[in-house]
């Protein structure tokens, strides 16, 4: 399986993993073609697209469906996060996330809704305060969308590596390399994001799945994401997500309710890419229908 990473670098890596007494070598090859880096990850023993079935693993089965979350974000020093270029509150942010698996692949689509900044905030007291889009500072909220696509790109006889996947995440730096590992007692995942060739992660995120009273399946998801400066290794932010699994009907009903509560204009809905510096996405037209199209794209994975 191959991924095209539009990064301005060239390197080659090699790694090997062993299972019992058998060593299995996996090759990581990167070659440059103008401003693109092609990453090929190969296993000599099998085709992961055929052999790896994510539905075999409880954590991946739980990721399917509709999730609603409440989010909090903090600076690297533990203080509440603020952004000069994003005049909206991070406290009280709500996330609407869809996920799906098919064979060896996983897809996730997110819509984050941000409440308006307090009118008493210094951002809104300035003459002609800056906003993103067409709203007013202190009166209107805003939205961002995120996307993630991953797939198993290697096979291993080592059960400790079973169900692990990787793939590119679109960011303001270009596509970033991501990995997801299954950990814990079939109830947790570790997701990490890297900018090759740096070994420090940009983000390291732990997801823990739990069951509510009387539930036979995971219906709560708690995520903590740690952000880092990949060059220095210093902490840059910390996020805390509390999510619950809901029906499709309840998912969109609450999303509509939140849009109204945060007073988000239709012209500011679901066209800015939160992973790529809040830039407009080609082909996206602002509006509620774009939110639905973006979120339902998870289920186009077959």
CSV table of C-alpha atoms in Angstrom, one decimal:
chain,number,residue,atom,x,y,z
A,1,UNK,CA,0.0,0.0,0.0
A,2,UNK,CA,1.3,3.4,-0.9
A,3,UNK,CA,0.8,7.0,0.4
A,4,UNK,CA,1.8,10.1,-1.3
A,5,UNK,CA,3.2,12.6,1.2
A,6,UNK,CA,3.6,16.1,-0.2
A,7,UNK,CA,6.6,17.0,2.0
A,8,UNK,CA,9.8,18.8,1.2
A,9,UNK,CA,12.1,16.0,2.3
A,10,UNK,CA,13.7,12.8,1.2
A,11,UNK,CA,14.8,9.9,3.4
A,12,UNK,CA,14.8,6.1,3.7
A,13,UNK,CA,14.1,4.1,6.8
A,14,UNK,CA,14.2,0.4,7.6
A,15,UNK,CA,12.7,-1.4,10.5
A,16,UNK,CA,12.1,-5.0,11.5
A,17,UNK,CA,9.7,-6.8,13.9
A,18,UNK,CA,10.0,-10.3,15.3
A,19,UNK,CA,7.3,-12.8,16.1
A,20,UNK,CA,8.3,-15.7,18.4
A,21,UNK,CA,11.4,-17.1,16.7
A,22,UNK,CA,10.6,-15.8,13.3
A,23,UNK,CA,11.9,-12.4,12.2
A,24,UNK,CA,9.6,-10.5,9.9
A,25,UNK,CA,11.2,-7.6,8.1
A,26,UNK,CA,9.2,-4.5,7.1
A,27,UNK,CA,10.7,-2.0,4.8
A,28,UNK,CA,10.0,1.7,4.9
A,29,UNK,CA,11.1,3.4,1.6
A,30,UNK,CA,10.8,7.0,0.7
A,31,UNK,CA,11.7,8.4,-2.7
A,32,UNK,CA,11.6,12.0,-4.0
A,33,UNK,CA,9.8,13.2,-7.1
A,34,UNK,CA,9.8,17.0,-7.2
A,35,UNK,CA,7.9,18.0,-4.0
A,36,UNK,CA,6.4,14.7,-3.3
A,37,UNK,CA,7.6,11.9,-1.1
A,38,UNK,CA,6.3,8.4,-1.8
A,39,UNK,CA,6.1,6.2,1.3
A,40,UNK,CA,5.9,2.5,0.6
A,41,UNK,CA,5.6,0.1,3.5
A,42,UNK,CA,5.9,-3.5,2.5
A,43,UNK,CA,5.7,-6.9,4.2
A,44,UNK,CA,7.2,-10.0,2.5
A,45,UNK,CA,4.6,-12.4,3.9
A,46,UNK,CA,1.1,-11.2,3.1
A,47,UNK,CA,-1.1,-8.5,1.6
A,48,UNK,CA,-2.6,-6.5,4.5
A,49,UNK,CA,-5.5,-5.3,2.4
A,50,UNK,CA,-6.6,-8.9,2.2
A,51,UNK,CA,-5.5,-10.4,5.5
A,52,UNK,CA,-6.1,-7.6,8.0
A,53,UNK,CA,-9.8,-7.2,9.1
A,54,UNK,CA,-10.3,-4.4,11.5
A,55,UNK,CA,-13.7,-5.8,12.5
A,56,UNK,CA,-11.9,-8.6,14.3
A,57,UNK,CA,-10.8,-6.1,17.0
A,58,UNK,CA,-13.2,-4.7,19.6
A,59,UNK,CA,-11.7,-1.3,19.6
A,60,UNK,CA,-12.2,-0.8,15.9
A,61,UNK,CA,-15.7,-2.2,16.0
A,62,UNK,CA,-16.5,0.4,18.6
A,63,UNK,CA,-15.2,3.3,16.5
A,64,UNK,CA,-18.0,2.7,14.0
A,65,UNK,CA,-21.0,5.1,14.2
A,66,UNK,CA,-21.9,8.5,15.6
A,67,UNK,CA,-20.1,10.2,18.5
A,68,UNK,CA,-20.8,13.5,20.3
A,69,UNK,CA,-18.2,15.1,22.4
A,70,UNK,CA,-17.4,17.9,24.8
A,71,UNK,CA,-13.9,19.3,24.5
A,72,UNK,CA,-11.5,21.4,26.5
A,73,UNK,CA,-8.1,22.6,25.4
A,74,UNK,CA,-5.1,23.8,27.4
A,75,UNK,CA,-1.8,25.4,26.7
A,76,UNK,CA,1.5,23.6,27.4
A,77,UNK,CA,1.6,25.3,30.8
A,78,UNK,CA,-1.8,24.0,31.7
A,79,UNK,CA,-3.7,27.3,31.3
A,80,UNK,CA,-6.9,27.5,29.1
A,81,UNK,CA,-5.9,27.7,25.5
A,82,UNK,CA,-6.5,30.9,23.5
A,83,UNK,CA,-5.8,31.8,19.9
A,84,UNK,CA,-5.1,35.2,18.4
A,85,UNK,CA,-6.3,34.0,15.0
A,86,UNK,CA,-9.4,32.2,16.2
A,87,UNK,CA,-11.6,34.5,18.3
A,88,UNK,CA,-13.9,31.8,19.6
A,89,UNK,CA,-14.0,29.9,22.9
A,90,UNK,CA,-12.3,26.6,23.2
A,91,UNK,CA,-14.0,25.8,26.5
A,92,UNK,CA,-17.4,24.4,25.7
A,93,UNK,CA,-16.5,23.3,22.2
A,94,UNK,CA,-18.6,20.4,20.9
A,95,UNK,CA,-17.4,17.7,18.5
A,96,UNK,CA,-19.6,15.7,16.1
A,97,UNK,CA,-17.6,12.7,14.9
A,98,UNK,CA,-18.4,9.8,12.5
A,99,UNK,CA,-16.3,6.7,12.1
A,100,UNK,CA,-16.3,3.6,9.9
A,101,UNK,CA,-14.2,0.6,9.1
A,102,UNK,CA,-14.1,-1.6,6.0
A,103,UNK,CA,-11.6,-4.4,5.6
A,104,UNK,CA,-8.2,-3.0,6.7
A,105,UNK,CA,-9.3,0.6,6.4
A,106,UNK,CA,-10.6,3.2,8.9
A,107,UNK,CA,-12.2,6.6,8.2
A,108,UNK,CA,-13.2,9.4,10.5
A,109,UNK,CA,-14.9,12.7,9.8
A,110,UNK,CA,-15.2,15.5,12.4
A,111,UNK,CA,-17.2,18.7,12.8
A,112,UNK,CA,-16.1,20.9,15.7
A,113,UNK,CA,-18.5,23.7,16.8
A,114,UNK,CA,-17.1,26.6,18.8
A,115,UNK,CA,-19.1,28.9,21.0
A,116,UNK,CA,-18.8,32.7,20.5
A,117,UNK,CA,-16.1,34.5,22.5
A,118,UNK,CA,-17.3,36.5,25.5
A,119,UNK,CA,-18.2,40.1,24.5
A,120,UNK,CA,-16.0,41.2,27.5
A,121,UNK,CA,-13.0,39.5,26.1
A,122,UNK,CA,-10.2,41.7,24.9
A,123,UNK,CA,-10.4,40.3,21.4
A,124,UNK,CA,-13.9,41.7,21.1
A,125,UNK,CA,-13.2,45.1,22.7
A,126,UNK,CA,-10.8,46.2,19.9
A,127,UNK,CA,-11.9,48.6,17.2
A,128,UNK,CA,-13.1,46.4,14.3
A,129,UNK,CA,-12.3,43.1,16.0
A,130,UNK,CA,-11.2,40.4,13.6
A,131,UNK,CA,-13.4,37.4,13.1
A,132,UNK,CA,-13.3,34.4,10.7
A,133,UNK,CA,-16.1,34.5,8.2
A,134,UNK,CA,-19.1,36.8,8.5
A,135,UNK,CA,-20.1,36.7,12.1
A,136,UNK,CA,-19.5,39.2,14.9
A,137,UNK,CA,-17.0,38.8,17.8
A,138,UNK,CA,-18.8,37.9,21.0
A,139,UNK,CA,-22.1,37.1,19.2
A,140,UNK,CA,-21.4,34.3,16.7
A,141,UNK,CA,-19.6,31.0,17.0
A,142,UNK,CA,-17.9,29.1,14.2
A,143,UNK,CA,-16.9,25.7,12.9
A,144,UNK,CA,-14.0,23.6,11.7
A,145,UNK,CA,-13.9,20.2,10.0
A,146,UNK,CA,-11.3,17.5,10.2
A,147,UNK,CA,-10.6,14.3,8.3
A,148,UNK,CA,-8.6,11.1,8.9
A,149,UNK,CA,-8.1,8.1,6.7
A,150,UNK,CA,-5.9,5.2,7.8
A,151,UNK,CA,-5.3,1.6,6.8
A,152,UNK,CA,-3.2,-1.4,7.8
A,153,UNK,CA,-0.1,-1.3,5.7
A,154,UNK,CA,1.8,-4.3,7.1
A,155,UNK,CA,1.2,-7.8,8.4
A,156,UNK,CA,2.8,-9.5,11.4
A,157,UNK,CA,2.5,-12.8,13.1
A,158,UNK,CA,3.2,-10.9,16.4
A,159,UNK,CA,-0.2,-10.6,18.2
A,160,UNK,CA,1.0,-7.4,19.8
A,161,UNK,CA,1.0,-5.7,16.4
A,162,UNK,CA,-2.4,-7.0,15.3
A,163,UNK,CA,-4.9,-4.4,14.3
A,164,UNK,CA,-2.4,-1.5,14.1
A,165,UNK,CA,-2.9,0.9,11.2
A,166,UNK,CA,-1.3,4.1,9.7
A,167,UNK,CA,-1.9,6.7,7.1
A,168,UNK,CA,-1.6,10.4,6.2
A,169,UNK,CA,-3.3,13.3,8.1
A,170,UNK,CA,-3.7,16.6,6.1
A,171,UNK,CA,-2.2,19.5,8.1
A,172,UNK,CA,-0.9,23.0,7.6
A,173,UNK,CA,2.6,21.4,7.3
A,174,UNK,CA,1.4,19.1,4.5
A,175,UNK,CA,0.4,15.4,5.0
A,176,UNK,CA,1.7,14.0,8.2
A,177,UNK,CA,2.5,10.3,9.1
A,178,UNK,CA,0.1,8.8,11.7
A,179,UNK,CA,-0.1,5.5,13.5
A,180,UNK,CA,-2.8,3.9,15.6
A,181,UNK,CA,-2.0,1.0,18.0
A,182,UNK,CA,-4.4,-1.2,19.9
A,183,UNK,CA,-3.5,-1.3,23.6
A,184,UNK,CA,-5.0,-2.1,27.0
A,185,UNK,CA,-7.5,-4.9,27.6
A,186,UNK,CA,-9.2,-4.6,24.2
A,187,UNK,CA,-10.4,-1.2,25.3
A,188,UNK,CA,-7.9,1.5,24.2
A,189,UNK,CA,-6.0,3.0,21.3
A,190,UNK,CA,-2.9,5.1,21.0
A,191,UNK,CA,-2.8,7.5,18.1
A,192,UNK,CA,0.4,9.4,17.2
A,193,UNK,CA,1.3,12.0,14.5
A,194,UNK,CA,4.8,12.5,13.2
A,195,UNK,CA,6.6,14.8,10.7
A,196,UNK,CA,9.4,12.7,9.2
A,197,UNK,CA,12.3,12.6,9.8
A,198,UNK,CA,11.7,14.0,13.3
A,199,UNK,CA,11.2,11.3,16.0
A,200,UNK,CA,9.3,13.4,18.4
A,201,UNK,CA,5.5,13.2,17.8
A,202,UNK,CA,3.5,16.3,17.0
A,203,UNK,CA,0.6,14.7,18.9
A,204,UNK,CA,0.1,11.6,21.1
A,205,UNK,CA,-3.5,10.7,21.9
A,206,UNK,CA,-4.9,8.0,24.1
A,207,UNK,CA,-8.5,6.8,23.6
A,208,UNK,CA,-10.1,4.7,26.3
A,209,UNK,CA,-13.5,3.0,25.6
A,210,UNK,CA,-15.9,2.2,28.4
A,211,UNK,CA,-19.4,0.7,28.8
A,212,UNK,CA,-22.3,2.4,30.6
A,213,UNK,CA,-24.6,0.6,33.0
A,214,UNK,CA,-26.5,-2.2,31.2
A,215,UNK,CA,-24.7,-1.7,27.9
A,216,UNK,CA,-23.2,-4.6,26.0
A,217,UNK,CA,-21.0,-2.4,23.8
A,218,UNK,CA,-18.7,0.5,24.3
A,219,UNK,CA,-20.7,3.7,24.4
A,220,UNK,CA,-18.3,6.1,26.1
A,221,UNK,CA,-15.0,7.3,24.7
A,222,UNK,CA,-12.5,9.4,26.6
A,223,UNK,CA,-9.6,11.0,24.7
A,224,UNK,CA,-6.6,12.9,26.0
A,225,UNK,CA,-4.3,14.4,23.3
A,226,UNK,CA,-0.9,15.8,24.1
A,227,UNK,CA,0.8,18.2,21.6
A,228,UNK,CA,4.5,18.7,21.2
A,229,UNK,CA,7.0,20.8,19.4
A,230,UNK,CA,8.6,18.1,17.1
A,231,UNK,CA,12.0,19.9,17.1
A,232,UNK,CA,12.4,20.6,20.9
A,233,UNK,CA,10.1,17.9,22.4
A,234,UNK,CA,8.4,20.5,24.6
A,235,UNK,CA,4.7,20.4,25.4
A,236,UNK,CA,2.5,22.8,23.4
A,237,UNK,CA,-1.1,21.8,24.3
A,238,UNK,CA,-3.3,19.3,26.0
A,239,UNK,CA,-6.9,18.4,25.1
A,240,UNK,CA,-9.6,16.5,26.9
A,241,UNK,CA,-12.6,14.9,25.1
A,242,UNK,CA,-15.6,13.3,26.7
A,243,UNK,CA,-17.7,11.5,24.1
A,244,UNK,CA,-20.7,9.4,23.9
A,245,UNK,CA,-22.1,7.2,21.2
A,246,UNK,CA,-25.6,8.0,19.9
A,247,UNK,CA,-28.0,7.2,17.1
A,248,UNK,CA,-27.9,9.0,13.8
A,249,UNK,CA,-31.2,10.8,14.6
A,250,UNK,CA,-29.9,12.1,18.0
A,251,UNK,CA,-26.6,13.0,16.4
A,252,UNK,CA,-28.0,15.4,13.9
A,253,UNK,CA,-30.7,16.7,16.3
A,254,UNK,CA,-28.0,17.7,18.8
A,255,UNK,CA,-25.8,19.2,16.1
A,256,UNK,CA,-28.7,21.4,14.9
A,257,UNK,CA,-29.4,22.4,18.5
A,258,UNK,CA,-25.7,23.3,19.1
A,259,UNK,CA,-25.5,25.4,15.9
A,260,UNK,CA,-28.5,27.4,17.1
A,261,UNK,CA,-27.1,27.7,20.6
A,262,UNK,CA,-23.7,28.9,19.4
A,263,UNK,CA,-25.4,31.3,16.9
A,264,UNK,CA,-23.3,30.0,14.0
A,265,UNK,CA,-24.2,31.5,10.7
A,266,UNK,CA,-24.9,29.1,7.9
A,267,UNK,CA,-22.2,30.9,5.8
A,268,UNK,CA,-19.6,29.9,8.5
A,269,UNK,CA,-20.5,26.2,8.6
A,270,UNK,CA,-18.2,23.3,7.6
A,271,UNK,CA,-15.9,24.7,4.9
A,272,UNK,CA,-12.7,25.4,6.8
A,273,UNK,CA,-10.1,22.7,7.3
A,274,UNK,CA,-9.1,22.7,11.0
A,275,UNK,CA,-6.1,20.4,10.2
A,276,UNK,CA,-4.7,22.7,7.5
A,277,UNK,CA,-4.5,26.1,9.1
A,278,UNK,CA,-8.2,26.8,8.8
A,279,UNK,CA,-8.1,27.1,5.1
A,280,UNK,CA,-11.2,26.7,2.9
A,281,UNK,CA,-11.5,23.2,1.4
A,282,UNK,CA,-11.7,23.0,-2.4
A,283,UNK,CA,-15.1,21.9,-3.5
A,284,UNK,CA,-16.7,22.6,-0.1
A,285,UNK,CA,-19.6,25.1,0.1
A,286,UNK,CA,-20.5,26.6,3.5
A,287,UNK,CA,-23.7,25.5,5.0
A,288,UNK,CA,-25.5,22.8,7.0
A,289,UNK,CA,-25.7,20.4,4.1
A,290,UNK,CA,-22.0,20.5,3.7
A,291,UNK,CA,-21.7,19.4,7.4
A,292,UNK,CA,-23.9,16.4,6.7
A,293,UNK,CA,-22.0,15.6,3.4
A,294,UNK,CA,-18.7,15.8,5.2
A,295,UNK,CA,-19.8,13.6,8.2
A,296,UNK,CA,-21.6,11.0,6.1
A,297,UNK,CA,-18.4,10.5,4.0
A,298,UNK,CA,-17.2,8.2,6.7
A,299,UNK,CA,-19.8,5.7,5.5
A,300,UNK,CA,-18.8,5.9,1.9
A,301,UNK,CA,-15.8,3.7,2.9
A,302,UNK,CA,-16.5,0.2,1.5
